[in-house]
Coordinates of C-alpha atoms in Angstrom, one line a residue:
X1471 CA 74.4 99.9 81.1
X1472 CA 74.4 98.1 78.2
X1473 CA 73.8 100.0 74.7
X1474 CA 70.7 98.7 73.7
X1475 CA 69.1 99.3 76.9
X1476 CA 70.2 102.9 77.5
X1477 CA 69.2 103.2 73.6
X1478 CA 65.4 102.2 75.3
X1479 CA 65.5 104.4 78.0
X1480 CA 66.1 107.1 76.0
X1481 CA 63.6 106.5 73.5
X1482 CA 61.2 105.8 76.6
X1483 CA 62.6 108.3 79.7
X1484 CA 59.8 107.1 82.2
X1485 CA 61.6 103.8 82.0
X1486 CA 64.1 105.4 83.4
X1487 CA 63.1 104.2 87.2
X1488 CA 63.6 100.5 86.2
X1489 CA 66.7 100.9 84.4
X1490 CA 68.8 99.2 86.9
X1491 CA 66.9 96.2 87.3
X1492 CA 66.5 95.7 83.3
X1493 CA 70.2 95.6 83.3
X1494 CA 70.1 93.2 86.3
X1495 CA 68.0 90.5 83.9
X1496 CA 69.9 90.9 81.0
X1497 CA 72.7 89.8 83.3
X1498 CA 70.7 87.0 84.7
X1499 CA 69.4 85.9 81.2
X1500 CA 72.8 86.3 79.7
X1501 CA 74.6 84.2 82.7
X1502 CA 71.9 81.6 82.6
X1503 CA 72.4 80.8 78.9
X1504 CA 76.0 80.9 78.9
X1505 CA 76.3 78.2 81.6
X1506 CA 73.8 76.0 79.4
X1507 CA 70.2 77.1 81.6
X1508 CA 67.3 76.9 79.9
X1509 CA 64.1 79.9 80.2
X1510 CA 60.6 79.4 81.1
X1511 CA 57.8 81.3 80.4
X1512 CA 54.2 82.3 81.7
X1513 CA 51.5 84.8 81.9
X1514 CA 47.8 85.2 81.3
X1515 CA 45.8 87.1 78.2
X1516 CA 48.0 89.6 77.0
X1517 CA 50.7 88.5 79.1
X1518 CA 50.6 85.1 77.6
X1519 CA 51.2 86.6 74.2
X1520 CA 53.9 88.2 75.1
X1521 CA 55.3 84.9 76.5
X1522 CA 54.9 83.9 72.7
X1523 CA 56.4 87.3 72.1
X1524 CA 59.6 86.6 73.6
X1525 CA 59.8 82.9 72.9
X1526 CA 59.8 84.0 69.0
X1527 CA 62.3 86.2 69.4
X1528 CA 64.8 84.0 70.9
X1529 CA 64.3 80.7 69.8
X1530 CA 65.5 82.4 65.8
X1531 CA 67.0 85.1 64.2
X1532 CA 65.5 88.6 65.3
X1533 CA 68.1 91.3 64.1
X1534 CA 70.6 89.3 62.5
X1535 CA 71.7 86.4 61.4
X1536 CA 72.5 83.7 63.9
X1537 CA 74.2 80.9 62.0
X1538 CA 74.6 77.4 63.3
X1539 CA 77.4 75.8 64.9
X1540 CA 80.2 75.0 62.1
X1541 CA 80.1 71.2 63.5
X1542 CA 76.4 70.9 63.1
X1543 CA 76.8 72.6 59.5
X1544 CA 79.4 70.2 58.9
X1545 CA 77.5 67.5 59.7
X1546 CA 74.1 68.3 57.9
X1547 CA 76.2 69.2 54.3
X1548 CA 77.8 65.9 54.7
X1549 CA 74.1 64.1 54.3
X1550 CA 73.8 65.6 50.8
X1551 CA 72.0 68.5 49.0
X1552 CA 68.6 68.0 51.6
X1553 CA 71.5 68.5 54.4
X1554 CA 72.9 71.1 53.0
X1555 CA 69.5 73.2 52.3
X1556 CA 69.2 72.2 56.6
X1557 CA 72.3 73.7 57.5
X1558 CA 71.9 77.0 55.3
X1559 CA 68.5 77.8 56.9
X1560 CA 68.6 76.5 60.7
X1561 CA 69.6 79.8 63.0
X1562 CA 70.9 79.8 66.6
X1563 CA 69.2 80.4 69.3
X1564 CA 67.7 80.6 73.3
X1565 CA 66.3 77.4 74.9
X1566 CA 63.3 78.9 76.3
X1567 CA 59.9 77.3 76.8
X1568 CA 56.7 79.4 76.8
X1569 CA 54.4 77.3 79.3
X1570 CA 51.6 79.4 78.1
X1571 CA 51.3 77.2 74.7
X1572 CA 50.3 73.6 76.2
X1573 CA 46.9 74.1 75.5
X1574 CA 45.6 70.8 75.8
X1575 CA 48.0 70.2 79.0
X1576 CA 46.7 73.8 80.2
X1577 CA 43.3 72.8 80.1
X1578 CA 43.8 69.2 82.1
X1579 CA 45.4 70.8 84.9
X1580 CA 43.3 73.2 85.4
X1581 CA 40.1 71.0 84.9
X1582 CA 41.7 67.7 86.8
X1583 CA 43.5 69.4 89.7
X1584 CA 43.2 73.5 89.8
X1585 CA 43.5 76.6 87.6
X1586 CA 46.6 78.1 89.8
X1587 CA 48.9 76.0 89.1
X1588 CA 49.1 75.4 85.6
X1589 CA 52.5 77.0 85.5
X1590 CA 53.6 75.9 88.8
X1591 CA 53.1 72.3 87.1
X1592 CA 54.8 72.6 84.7
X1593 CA 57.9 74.3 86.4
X1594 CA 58.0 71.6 88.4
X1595 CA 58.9 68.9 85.7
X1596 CA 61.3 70.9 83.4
X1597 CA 63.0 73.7 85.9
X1598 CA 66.0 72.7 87.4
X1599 CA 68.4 75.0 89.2
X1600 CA 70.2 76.9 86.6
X1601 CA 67.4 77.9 84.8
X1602 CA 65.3 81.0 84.9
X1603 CA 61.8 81.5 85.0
X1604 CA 60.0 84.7 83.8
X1605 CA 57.0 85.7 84.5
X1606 CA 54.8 88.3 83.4
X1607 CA 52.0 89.9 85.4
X1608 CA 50.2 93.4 85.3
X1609 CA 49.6 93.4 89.0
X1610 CA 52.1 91.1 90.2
X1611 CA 49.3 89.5 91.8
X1612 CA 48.4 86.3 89.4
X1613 CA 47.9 83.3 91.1
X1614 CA 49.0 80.9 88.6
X1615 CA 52.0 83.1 88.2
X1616 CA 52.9 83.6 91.8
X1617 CA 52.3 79.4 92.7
X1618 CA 55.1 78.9 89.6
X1619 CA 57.6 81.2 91.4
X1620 CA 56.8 79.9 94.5
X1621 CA 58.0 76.5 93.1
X1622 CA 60.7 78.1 91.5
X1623 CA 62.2 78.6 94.4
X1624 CA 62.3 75.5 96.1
X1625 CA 63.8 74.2 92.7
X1626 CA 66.6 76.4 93.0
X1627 CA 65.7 78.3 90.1
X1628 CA 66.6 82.1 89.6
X1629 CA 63.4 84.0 88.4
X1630 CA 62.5 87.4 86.8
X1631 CA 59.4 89.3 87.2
X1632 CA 57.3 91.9 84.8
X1633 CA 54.8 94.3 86.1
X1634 CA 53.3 97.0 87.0
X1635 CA 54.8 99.9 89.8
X1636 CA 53.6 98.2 92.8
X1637 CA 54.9 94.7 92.1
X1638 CA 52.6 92.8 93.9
X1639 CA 53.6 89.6 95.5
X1640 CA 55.9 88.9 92.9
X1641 CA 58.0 91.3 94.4
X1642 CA 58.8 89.3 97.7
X1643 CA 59.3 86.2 95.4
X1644 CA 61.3 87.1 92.0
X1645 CA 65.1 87.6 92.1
X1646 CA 64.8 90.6 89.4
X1647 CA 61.5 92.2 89.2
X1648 CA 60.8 95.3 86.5
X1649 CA 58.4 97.2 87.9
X1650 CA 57.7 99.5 84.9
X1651 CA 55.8 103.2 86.1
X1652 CA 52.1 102.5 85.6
X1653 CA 49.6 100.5 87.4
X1654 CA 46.8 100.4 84.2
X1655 CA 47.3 97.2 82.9
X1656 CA 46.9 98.0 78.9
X1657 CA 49.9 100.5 80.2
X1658 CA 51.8 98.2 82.0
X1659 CA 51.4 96.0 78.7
X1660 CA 52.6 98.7 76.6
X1661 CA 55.6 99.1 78.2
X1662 CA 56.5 95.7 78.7
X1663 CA 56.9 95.3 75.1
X1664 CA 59.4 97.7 75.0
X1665 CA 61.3 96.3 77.4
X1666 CA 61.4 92.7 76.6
X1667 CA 62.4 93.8 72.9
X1668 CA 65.7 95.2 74.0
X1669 CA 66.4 92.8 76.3
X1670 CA 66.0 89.8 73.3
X1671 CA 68.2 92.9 70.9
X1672 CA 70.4 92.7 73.8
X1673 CA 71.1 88.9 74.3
X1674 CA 71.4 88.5 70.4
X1675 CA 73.7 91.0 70.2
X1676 CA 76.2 90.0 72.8
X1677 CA 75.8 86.2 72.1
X1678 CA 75.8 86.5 67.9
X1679 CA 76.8 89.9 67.6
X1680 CA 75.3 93.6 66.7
X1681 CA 73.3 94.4 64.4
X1682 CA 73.3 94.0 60.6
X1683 CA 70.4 95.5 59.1

């Protein structure tokens, strides 16, 4: 298993039933982005957040530095000193999309064509097969959530699913699901925190390196 994640399970034992599966997405995630995939995002309420969560946490530096590409830095110094300031602050990072954000697009789908498939929409114009979609669900059971997975598929997607121990129908549909012990959501939401921290720790360590502070 990889160190950061048996680090987690150790700090968390009752995570201890879904350790093979969290290893299992960090694969997935860590495939996808090598081979130049791209990661969606979705959830509702708290689960939404945490599609923000994660999005922050890959899309810049979270444990270390992650400096640019030496071409790209080569390129911004050589536009002079407002170049230079660019390519001394930019960072590296995840192509990942949280579809929870689109607020005004959100609220047109759901109000011009149906609530459930505000994510499903969405997947359908930017997933393409060798990307990943994740979703997050307490229950395993939200519509919105299972219609984008359900699309998901027929795009050729791979997908990864968060929630609670039963799974719901997610667990039919997702490729990896996490199914973390607990079936009370603010549980199931406390855990998931956990978990998607050391997976992010995890990817920037193995892409950027461990570590530095």
């Amino acid at each position: 298993m990889n160190t950061l994640l048996h680090d987690l399970v150790r700090r968390y034992p009752s995570l201890d039933a879904c350790a093979e599966t969290m290893q299992t997405a960090f694969d997935l995630l860590a495939e996808t982005f090598e081979n130049g995939g791209k990661l969606l995002l979705c959830g509702n309420g708290g689960s939404a957040a945490d599609c923000d969560h994660i999005a922050g946490e890959l899309m810049k530096s979270f444990l270390r530095p992650r400096p640019i590409l030496g071409a790209h830095r080569d390129g911004l110094c050589q536009m002079g000193p407002e170049g230079q300031k660019l390519s001394n602050v930019l960072q590296g990072g995840f192509p990942c999309v949280a579809l929870t954000g689109h607020i005004a697009l959100n609220l047109a789908i759901a109000n011009d064509v149906a609530a459930d498939v505000v994510f499903a929409q969405q997947v359908y114009v930017l997933g393409k097969p060798g990307d990943v979609l994740w979703g997050l669900s307490t229950s395993g059971n939200s519509a919105n959530v299972v219609n984008a997975f359900r699309v998901a598929r027929v795009l050729g997607m791979r997908t990864i699913a968060f929630t609670g121990q039963t799974g719901g129908k997610l667990a039919t549909l997702a490729d990896v699901i996490v199914r973390v012990p607990s079936a009370i959501t603010p549980e199931v939401q406390e855990l998931h925190l956990p978990v998607y921290h050391a997976l992010c720790a995890a990817l920037e360590a193995h892409f950027f390196g461990p570590q530095t502070r």
